[in-house]
Amino acid sequence: MITLPVASRDGGYDVVIGAGVLAQLGALMQKAGVRGRVAIISDDTVFGLWGEKARAAIEASGYEVAAALRVAPGEESKTLASAEKLYDGLLEAGIGRRDVIVALGGGVVGDLAGFVAATLHRGVGFVQVPTTLLSQVDSSVGGKVAVDHRLGKNLIGAFYPPRLVVADANVLQTLPVRERWSGMAEIVKAGLIRDAKLLADLEQQIEALIEADNGALTDVISRAVAVKAGVVARDEHETGERMLLNLGHTFGHAIETVAGYGALTHGEAVTHGMRVAVALSERRGKLDAASARRARALLARFPNPAWPQLSPDALLEALWRDKKVAAGKVKFILLDKLGNALIDDGLSAEDLAYGAHIAAAAP
Ligand SMILES: NC(=O)c1ccc[n+]([C@@H]2O[C@H](COP(=O)([O-])OP(=O)(O)OC[C@H]3O[C@@H](n4cnc5c(N)ncnc54)[C@H](O)[C@@H]3O)[C@@H](O)[C@H]2O)c1
Ligand SMILES: [Zn+2]
């Protein structure tokens, strides 16, 4: 079991990573000082697989589980309408200011349940139990919670750090392979921006890690979390360094928008976005050709989904509409070597057109 403390303005919290730690969820909550009655929020798929195990682990430490609420799986559930149904269920179960919400699921459940936790009674206790590789290495850490709006993803949200994150590598046994690769994209991202050693280890055995359970996975999960935790501790509210975590996400988000949600996983879009970032890093003279080749070779090992039709113009339009470029200048995350990222706001229209061209082409 590995415990990584994350510093936060609103009180730090631990991320506990290990194989089988779900069974200790209640004990870990007690140790973290979490009090009150518990409401579990999950999706139908995850609750069916892991819900009773989580409930038993919580009750074993003397907590009362007052409600177990579920949403349909998928991004469509990350809405104010779902939040409203959850408020109903939570209030009907008598969840009060001193009680706690446990989010059991992937990034959708974590973001939605966290948004509800941040707003119900102006904030109740919040514990994250991420069950996808993506949520374990990325979305459960850093305190960003949100729901989507029809005009864009994550437009309604808050910074609301959890009191505890418990990531059990064993729950990934039931995760579909495509979702594992989706999370692996964020692990590669962590290596590219901050950890050359992690990147080299992924080059050694990325396919084996997709097949692996517990031991080997726990190690890379914790190294990716360490990268994110470090960045977030230094810049929780994304005024500077935290932007580096957006490597591959500028075009990645545009690809997701234009493809339509559900066509690609987040990781598939981000993997392609990282290919664009590598190409632009080279074009802008930041990254040498040999390093760019290495990064490209690693990204080429990701399986390719059926690629949707994407027009470069539509991608550029989506990119400009993205809130991150609203100020009129794109702050692009590039690499100046493997393991180091930088912010470049000097991209020309030609650079962006070049990027859009690569982003539109099937991998
Ligand atoms: N808050 C942040 O900082 C942050 C960062 C990155 C991404 N996100 C958000 O995360 C979301 C994506 O998260 P995700 O990729 O985890 O998607 P997800 O939550 O939709 O989960 C993917 C699918 O896997 C299923 N699943 C989850 N755990 C499982 C398990 N153990 N076994 C079998 N099936 C399982 C789910 O039911 C779902 O169908 C997006 O909404 C994105 O915006 C947030
Ligand atoms: Zn991401």
Short mmCIF file of C-alpha atoms and ligand atoms in Angstrom, two decimals:
data_model
loop_
_atom_site.label_atom_id
_atom_site.label_comp_id
_atom_site.label_asym_id
_atom_site.label_seq_id
_atom_site.Cartn_x
_atom_site.Cartn_y
_atom_site.Cartn_z
CA MET A 1 0.00 0.00 0.00
CA ILE A 2 1.34 3.42 -0.95
CA THR A 3 0.11 6.64 0.65
CA LEU A 4 0.75 9.90 -1.18
CA PRO A 5 -0.17 13.11 0.64
CA VAL A 6 -1.56 15.91 -1.53
CA ALA A 7 -1.20 19.47 -0.27
CA SER A 8 -4.29 21.64 -0.68
CA ARG A 9 -5.27 25.13 0.39
CA ASP A 10 -8.39 23.67 1.98
CA GLY A 11 -6.53 21.02 3.97
CA GLY A 12 -4.45 18.27 2.49
CA TYR A 13 -5.57 14.72 1.84
CA ASP A 14 -4.05 11.30 1.26
CA VAL A 15 -4.24 9.20 -1.88
CA VAL A 16 -3.99 5.55 -0.83
CA ILE A 17 -3.06 3.20 -3.67
CA GLY A 18 -2.78 -0.57 -3.48
CA ALA A 19 -4.17 -3.95 -4.50
CA GLY A 20 -7.11 -4.80 -2.25
CA VAL A 21 -7.33 -1.48 -0.38
CA LEU A 22 -11.08 -1.27 -1.07
CA ALA A 23 -11.59 -3.76 1.78
CA GLN A 24 -10.01 -1.20 4.11
CA LEU A 25 -12.11 1.73 2.92
CA GLY A 26 -13.92 2.22 6.25
CA ALA A 27 -10.73 1.94 8.27
CA LEU A 28 -8.99 4.44 6.00
CA MET A 29 -11.92 6.85 6.32
CA GLN A 30 -11.70 6.61 10.09
CA LYS A 31 -7.99 7.26 9.99
CA ALA A 32 -8.62 10.32 7.82
CA GLY A 33 -11.05 11.65 10.42
CA VAL A 34 -14.14 11.26 8.26
CA ARG A 35 -17.30 11.31 10.40
CA GLY A 36 -21.04 11.13 9.88
CA ARG A 37 -23.47 9.05 7.88
CA VAL A 38 -22.43 7.89 4.44
CA ALA A 39 -24.08 8.17 1.03
CA ILE A 40 -22.49 6.18 -1.78
CA ILE A 41 -22.84 7.61 -5.29
CA SER A 42 -21.97 5.29 -8.16
CA ASP A 43 -23.07 4.25 -11.64
CA ASP A 44 -25.09 1.12 -12.39
CA THR A 45 -22.17 -0.82 -13.86
CA VAL A 46 -19.69 -0.07 -11.11
CA PHE A 47 -22.19 -0.49 -8.30
CA GLY A 48 -23.18 -3.89 -9.69
CA LEU A 49 -19.56 -5.02 -9.67
CA TRP A 50 -18.09 -3.37 -6.58
CA GLY A 51 -20.93 -1.66 -4.69
CA GLU A 52 -21.63 -4.27 -2.05
CA LYS A 53 -17.95 -4.74 -1.38
CA ALA A 54 -17.56 -1.01 -0.82
CA ARG A 55 -20.65 -0.84 1.35
CA ALA A 56 -19.47 -3.77 3.51
CA ALA A 57 -16.01 -2.19 3.89
CA ILE A 58 -17.58 1.07 5.05
CA GLU A 59 -20.05 -0.57 7.44
CA ALA A 60 -17.32 -2.77 8.92
CA SER A 61 -15.87 0.35 10.52
CA GLY A 62 -19.17 1.31 12.14
CA TYR A 63 -20.44 3.84 9.59
CA GLU A 64 -24.11 3.88 8.63
CA VAL A 65 -24.64 3.79 4.86
CA ALA A 66 -27.81 5.86 4.62
CA ALA A 67 -28.12 5.81 0.82
CA ALA A 68 -26.59 4.16 -2.24
CA LEU A 69 -27.54 6.23 -5.28
CA ARG A 70 -26.77 5.32 -8.87
CA VAL A 71 -26.71 7.09 -12.20
CA ALA A 72 -26.57 5.55 -15.67
CA PRO A 73 -22.98 4.96 -16.80
CA GLY A 74 -21.41 7.45 -19.20
CA GLU A 75 -20.76 11.13 -19.80
CA GLU A 76 -24.50 11.78 -20.38
CA SER A 77 -24.95 11.50 -16.62
CA LYS A 78 -22.58 14.37 -15.85
CA THR A 79 -25.33 17.00 -15.87
CA LEU A 80 -27.19 19.35 -13.56
CA ALA A 81 -30.26 17.18 -14.13
CA SER A 82 -28.46 14.17 -12.61
CA ALA A 83 -27.17 16.36 -9.79
CA GLU A 84 -30.71 17.41 -9.03
CA LYS A 85 -31.90 13.79 -8.80
CA LEU A 86 -29.00 13.08 -6.48
CA TYR A 87 -29.92 16.08 -4.26
CA ASP A 88 -33.43 14.58 -4.00
CA GLY A 89 -32.11 11.18 -2.96
CA LEU A 90 -29.59 12.59 -0.52
CA LEU A 91 -32.03 14.96 1.17
CA GLU A 92 -34.70 12.27 1.34
CA ALA A 93 -32.16 10.02 3.08
CA GLY A 94 -31.53 12.84 5.55
CA ILE A 95 -27.91 13.52 4.55
CA GLY A 96 -26.88 16.58 6.55
CA ARG A 97 -23.98 19.01 6.74
CA ARG A 98 -21.80 16.68 8.79
CA ASP A 99 -22.29 13.64 6.58
CA VAL A 100 -20.16 12.32 3.77
CA ILE A 101 -20.50 11.35 0.11
CA VAL A 102 -18.38 8.48 -1.19
CA ALA A 103 -17.93 8.54 -4.97
CA LEU A 104 -17.48 4.99 -6.27
CA GLY A 105 -16.76 4.99 -10.00
CA GLY A 106 -14.82 6.55 -12.85
CA GLY A 107 -14.26 10.20 -13.62
CA VAL A 108 -17.90 10.79 -14.46
CA VAL A 109 -19.08 9.66 -11.04
CA GLY A 110 -16.20 11.43 -9.28
CA ASP A 111 -16.83 14.75 -11.02
CA LEU A 112 -20.61 14.56 -10.55
CA ALA A 113 -20.60 13.32 -6.95
CA GLY A 114 -17.91 15.86 -6.10
CA PHE A 115 -20.00 18.66 -7.57
CA VAL A 116 -22.96 17.49 -5.50
CA ALA A 117 -20.78 17.22 -2.38
CA ALA A 118 -19.46 20.75 -2.94
CA THR A 119 -22.93 22.25 -3.20
CA LEU A 120 -25.21 20.22 -0.93
CA HIS A 121 -25.55 22.22 2.31
CA ARG A 122 -22.67 24.40 0.95
CA GLY A 123 -20.38 21.40 1.18
CA VAL A 124 -20.41 17.97 2.80
CA GLY A 125 -17.58 15.51 3.30
CA PHE A 126 -16.27 13.90 0.12
CA VAL A 127 -14.29 10.69 -0.42
CA GLN A 128 -13.17 9.46 -3.83
CA VAL A 129 -12.96 5.76 -4.67
CA PRO A 130 -11.88 5.87 -8.33
CA THR A 131 -12.52 2.65 -10.28
CA THR A 132 -11.08 3.40 -13.74
CA LEU A 133 -7.39 3.71 -14.49
CA LEU A 134 -8.06 7.25 -15.72
CA SER A 135 -9.77 8.32 -12.53
CA GLN A 136 -7.13 6.67 -10.36
CA VAL A 137 -4.23 8.48 -12.00
CA ASP A 138 -5.92 11.71 -12.91
CA SER A 139 -9.46 12.87 -12.17
CA SER A 140 -9.70 11.82 -8.50
CA VAL A 141 -6.66 13.93 -7.58
CA GLY A 142 -6.59 17.70 -7.69
CA GLY A 143 -10.03 18.75 -6.49
CA LYS A 144 -11.67 19.76 -9.75
CA VAL A 145 -15.36 18.78 -9.77
CA ALA A 146 -17.91 19.66 -12.44
CA VAL A 147 -20.90 18.86 -14.55
CA ASP A 148 -21.25 19.48 -18.27
CA HIS A 149 -23.44 22.04 -20.00
CA ARG A 150 -24.84 21.58 -23.49
CA LEU A 151 -22.42 24.31 -24.63
CA GLY A 152 -19.40 22.48 -23.32
CA LYS A 153 -17.80 20.04 -20.95
CA ASN A 154 -17.09 20.89 -17.29
CA LEU A 155 -18.52 24.39 -17.60
CA ILE A 156 -20.26 24.28 -14.21
CA GLY A 157 -18.00 23.30 -11.38
CA ALA A 158 -15.81 24.07 -8.42
CA PHE A 159 -12.55 23.32 -6.72
CA TYR A 160 -13.53 20.93 -3.96
CA PRO A 161 -10.76 18.65 -2.75
CA PRO A 162 -11.75 15.28 -1.29
CA ARG A 163 -10.87 14.26 2.26
CA LEU A 164 -9.40 10.98 1.05
CA VAL A 165 -8.80 9.06 -2.19
CA VAL A 166 -8.67 5.25 -2.14
CA ALA A 167 -7.48 3.68 -5.41
CA ASP A 168 -7.62 -0.12 -5.51
CA ALA A 169 -5.78 -1.64 -8.50
CA ASN A 170 -7.82 -4.84 -8.05
CA VAL A 171 -11.05 -3.15 -9.17
CA LEU A 172 -9.41 -2.62 -12.56
CA GLN A 173 -9.74 -6.37 -13.15
CA THR A 174 -13.26 -5.75 -14.46
CA LEU A 175 -12.35 -2.66 -16.50
CA PRO A 176 -12.57 -3.16 -20.29
CA VAL A 177 -9.22 -3.07 -22.11
CA ARG A 178 -10.22 0.01 -24.11
CA GLU A 179 -10.77 1.91 -20.84
CA ARG A 180 -7.39 0.73 -19.57
CA TRP A 181 -5.68 2.25 -22.59
CA SER A 182 -7.66 5.42 -21.99
CA GLY A 183 -6.13 5.73 -18.52
CA MET A 184 -2.72 4.74 -19.85
CA ALA A 185 -2.79 7.86 -22.04
CA GLU A 186 -2.78 10.01 -18.89
CA ILE A 187 0.11 7.97 -17.45
CA VAL A 188 2.13 8.60 -20.63
CA LYS A 189 1.20 12.27 -20.29
CA ALA A 190 2.54 12.32 -16.73
CA GLY A 191 5.80 10.80 -17.96
CA LEU A 192 6.12 13.21 -20.87
CA ILE A 193 5.62 16.33 -18.80
CA ARG A 194 7.51 15.44 -15.62
CA ASP A 195 9.02 11.98 -15.30
CA ALA A 196 11.46 10.69 -17.91
CA LYS A 197 12.10 7.56 -15.86
CA LEU A 198 8.40 6.66 -15.86
CA LEU A 199 8.38 7.22 -19.61
CA ALA A 200 11.35 4.88 -20.10
CA ASP A 201 9.60 2.21 -18.02
CA LEU A 202 6.47 2.56 -20.13
CA GLU A 203 8.60 2.14 -23.26
CA GLN A 204 9.84 -1.13 -21.77
CA GLN A 205 6.47 -2.69 -21.08
CA ILE A 206 3.38 -0.66 -21.86
CA GLU A 207 1.47 -3.63 -23.36
CA ALA A 208 2.36 -5.84 -20.38
CA LEU A 209 1.06 -3.14 -18.03
CA ILE A 210 -2.30 -3.12 -19.79
CA GLU A 211 -2.58 -6.86 -19.06
CA ALA A 212 -1.13 -6.62 -15.57
CA ASP A 213 -3.03 -6.48 -12.35
CA ASN A 214 -2.14 -5.16 -8.92
CA GLY A 215 1.62 -5.10 -8.26
CA ALA A 216 3.00 -3.67 -11.50
CA LEU A 217 0.01 -1.42 -12.00
CA THR A 218 0.11 -0.07 -8.45
CA ASP A 219 3.64 1.10 -9.12
CA VAL A 220 2.86 3.09 -12.29
CA ILE A 221 -0.40 4.41 -10.86
CA SER A 222 1.40 5.82 -7.86
CA ARG A 223 4.13 7.39 -10.00
CA ALA A 224 1.55 9.10 -12.20
CA VAL A 225 -0.37 10.27 -9.12
CA ALA A 226 2.89 11.61 -7.69
CA VAL A 227 3.36 13.76 -10.80
CA LYS A 228 -0.16 15.13 -10.60
CA ALA A 229 -0.04 15.62 -6.82
CA GLY A 230 3.20 17.58 -7.13
CA VAL A 231 1.89 19.86 -9.84
CA VAL A 232 -1.43 20.42 -8.06
CA ALA A 233 0.24 21.14 -4.72
CA ARG A 234 2.26 23.93 -6.33
CA ASP A 235 -0.63 25.38 -8.35
CA GLU A 236 -3.99 24.10 -7.16
CA HIS A 237 -6.13 26.70 -8.92
CA GLU A 238 -4.40 26.49 -12.30
CA THR A 239 -2.79 29.88 -12.64
CA GLY A 240 0.44 28.48 -14.05
CA GLU A 241 2.13 25.12 -13.70
CA ARG A 242 -1.11 23.11 -13.52
CA MET A 243 -1.73 24.06 -17.15
CA LEU A 244 1.06 21.64 -18.06
CA LEU A 245 -1.36 18.81 -17.26
CA ASN A 246 -3.23 19.89 -20.38
CA LEU A 247 -0.58 18.39 -22.66
CA GLY A 248 -2.48 16.78 -25.54
CA HIS A 249 -5.77 18.21 -24.25
CA THR A 250 -6.08 21.36 -26.38
CA PHE A 251 -6.59 19.38 -29.56
CA GLY A 252 -7.79 16.40 -27.50
CA HIS A 253 -10.85 18.31 -26.32
CA ALA A 254 -11.46 19.65 -29.82
CA ILE A 255 -11.33 16.09 -31.20
CA GLU A 256 -13.80 14.91 -28.52
CA THR A 257 -16.18 17.76 -29.31
CA VAL A 258 -16.09 17.36 -33.07
CA ALA A 259 -16.21 13.55 -32.97
CA GLY A 260 -19.21 13.71 -30.63
CA TYR A 261 -19.01 12.29 -27.14
CA GLY A 262 -18.92 8.51 -27.08
CA ALA A 263 -17.16 8.08 -30.44
CA LEU A 264 -13.74 8.03 -28.82
CA THR A 265 -12.62 7.57 -25.24
CA HIS A 266 -11.04 10.57 -23.55
CA GLY A 267 -7.69 8.80 -23.67
CA GLU A 268 -7.95 8.10 -27.40
CA ALA A 269 -8.56 11.77 -28.08
CA VAL A 270 -5.74 12.80 -25.75
CA THR A 271 -3.32 10.29 -27.28
CA HIS A 272 -3.93 11.89 -30.66
CA GLY A 273 -3.69 15.33 -29.07
CA MET A 274 -0.27 14.37 -27.71
CA ARG A 275 0.84 13.39 -31.21
CA VAL A 276 -0.11 16.91 -32.30
CA ALA A 277 1.74 18.42 -29.34
CA VAL A 278 4.88 16.44 -30.20
CA ALA A 279 4.67 17.56 -33.84
CA LEU A 280 4.24 21.19 -32.82
CA SER A 281 7.06 20.93 -30.28
CA GLU A 282 9.34 19.82 -33.08
CA ARG A 283 8.05 22.41 -35.54
CA ARG A 284 8.56 25.21 -32.99
CA GLY A 285 12.14 24.08 -32.47
CA LYS A 286 11.63 23.07 -28.84
CA LEU A 287 12.05 19.31 -29.12
CA ASP A 288 14.85 17.53 -30.97
CA ALA A 289 13.99 15.04 -33.71
CA ALA A 290 15.23 11.98 -31.84
CA SER A 291 13.08 12.73 -28.78
CA ALA A 292 10.08 13.43 -30.98
CA ARG A 293 10.61 10.08 -32.68
CA ARG A 294 10.72 8.32 -29.31
CA ALA A 295 7.51 9.96 -28.14
CA ARG A 296 5.80 9.14 -31.42
CA ALA A 297 6.90 5.51 -31.25
CA LEU A 298 5.40 5.11 -27.76
CA LEU A 299 2.12 6.74 -28.81
CA ALA A 300 2.02 4.48 -31.90
CA ARG A 301 1.71 1.46 -29.59
CA PHE A 302 -1.78 2.54 -28.52
CA PRO A 303 -4.51 0.63 -30.38
CA ASN A 304 -6.38 2.68 -32.96
CA PRO A 305 -10.16 2.86 -32.72
CA ALA A 306 -12.37 3.35 -35.78
CA TRP A 307 -11.49 6.96 -36.52
CA PRO A 308 -14.33 9.44 -37.06
CA GLN A 309 -14.38 11.95 -39.94
CA LEU A 310 -12.92 15.19 -38.59
CA SER A 311 -12.39 18.37 -40.54
CA PRO A 312 -9.42 20.59 -39.62
CA ASP A 313 -11.67 23.65 -39.76
CA ALA A 314 -14.18 22.17 -37.35
CA LEU A 315 -11.34 21.27 -34.98
CA LEU A 316 -9.97 24.82 -35.07
CA GLU A 317 -13.42 26.23 -34.43
CA ALA A 318 -13.90 23.93 -31.43
CA LEU A 319 -10.46 24.89 -30.18
CA TRP A 320 -11.26 28.59 -30.24
CA ARG A 321 -14.56 27.98 -28.48
CA ASP A 322 -12.80 26.07 -25.67
CA LYS A 323 -12.64 28.20 -22.53
CA LYS A 324 -8.90 27.74 -22.29
CA VAL A 325 -8.30 29.79 -25.42
CA ALA A 326 -10.99 32.36 -24.77
CA ALA A 327 -8.50 35.15 -24.14
CA GLY A 328 -7.63 35.18 -27.84
CA LYS A 329 -4.28 33.45 -27.48
CA VAL A 330 -3.77 29.73 -27.34
CA LYS A 331 -1.61 28.69 -24.43
CA PHE A 332 -0.23 25.53 -25.90
CA ILE A 333 1.58 22.91 -23.86
CA LEU A 334 4.68 21.66 -25.63
CA LEU A 335 7.73 19.61 -24.70
CA ASP A 336 11.32 20.79 -24.73
CA LYS A 337 12.55 17.36 -23.78
CA LEU A 338 11.04 14.05 -22.74
CA GLY A 339 10.03 14.64 -19.13
CA ASN A 340 9.70 18.41 -19.38
CA ALA A 341 6.78 20.50 -20.60
CA LEU A 342 6.42 24.23 -21.12
CA ILE A 343 3.73 26.74 -21.96
CA ASP A 344 4.04 28.33 -25.41
CA ASP A 345 1.67 31.16 -26.29
CA GLY A 346 3.52 32.15 -29.43
CA LEU A 347 1.86 29.81 -31.90
CA SER A 348 0.94 31.38 -35.22
CA ALA A 349 -2.23 30.70 -37.19
CA GLU A 350 -0.08 28.55 -39.50
CA ASP A 351 1.17 26.50 -36.57
CA LEU A 352 -2.39 25.87 -35.44
CA ALA A 353 -3.54 24.97 -38.95
CA TYR A 354 -0.66 22.51 -39.15
CA GLY A 355 -1.75 21.04 -35.80
CA ALA A 356 -5.38 20.80 -36.91
CA HIS A 357 -4.30 18.97 -40.03
CA ILE A 358 -2.51 16.33 -37.98
CA ALA A 359 -5.36 16.15 -35.49
CA ALA A 360 -7.90 15.50 -38.25
CA ALA A 361 -5.93 12.68 -39.84
CA ALA A 362 -6.56 9.15 -38.58
CA PRO A 363 -3.61 7.82 -36.54
N1 LIG B 1 -11.74 16.33 -12.39
C1 LIG B 1 -10.68 16.18 -13.14
O1 LIG B 1 -9.61 16.72 -12.84
C2 LIG B 1 -10.76 15.35 -14.37
C3 LIG B 1 -9.60 14.97 -15.05
C4 LIG B 1 -9.71 14.12 -16.14
C5 LIG B 1 -10.96 13.68 -16.55
N2 LIG B 1 -12.08 14.06 -15.88
C6 LIG B 1 -13.41 13.58 -16.28
O2 LIG B 1 -13.45 12.18 -16.13
C7 LIG B 1 -14.46 11.68 -17.00
C8 LIG B 1 -13.96 10.43 -17.65
O3 LIG B 1 -13.69 9.47 -16.65
P1 LIG B 1 -13.55 7.92 -16.99
O4 LIG B 1 -12.69 7.74 -18.16
O5 LIG B 1 -13.18 7.25 -15.71
O6 LIG B 1 -15.02 7.54 -17.49
P2 LIG B 1 -16.31 6.92 -16.81
O7 LIG B 1 -16.47 7.36 -15.43
O8 LIG B 1 -17.40 7.17 -17.76
O9 LIG B 1 -16.00 5.36 -16.81
C9 LIG B 1 -15.83 4.69 -18.04
C10 LIG B 1 -16.71 3.44 -18.10
O10 LIG B 1 -16.12 2.40 -17.30
C11 LIG B 1 -17.09 1.84 -16.42
N3 LIG B 1 -16.36 1.41 -15.24
C12 LIG B 1 -15.82 2.20 -14.29
N4 LIG B 1 -15.11 1.46 -13.42
C13 LIG B 1 -15.22 0.18 -13.81
C14 LIG B 1 -14.69 -1.05 -13.32
N5 LIG B 1 -13.86 -1.09 -12.28
N6 LIG B 1 -15.03 -2.18 -13.97
C15 LIG B 1 -15.83 -2.13 -15.08
N7 LIG B 1 -16.33 -1.00 -15.60
C16 LIG B 1 -16.03 0.14 -14.97
C17 LIG B 1 -18.10 2.93 -16.22
O11 LIG B 1 -19.35 2.41 -15.86
C18 LIG B 1 -18.12 3.61 -17.58
O12 LIG B 1 -18.99 2.93 -18.44
C19 LIG B 1 -14.80 12.79 -17.97
O13 LIG B 1 -16.07 13.31 -17.66
C20 LIG B 1 -13.72 13.82 -17.72
O14 LIG B 1 -14.17 15.15 -17.93
C21 LIG B 1 -12.00 14.88 -14.81
ZN ZN B 2 -7.37 14.04 -19.51
#
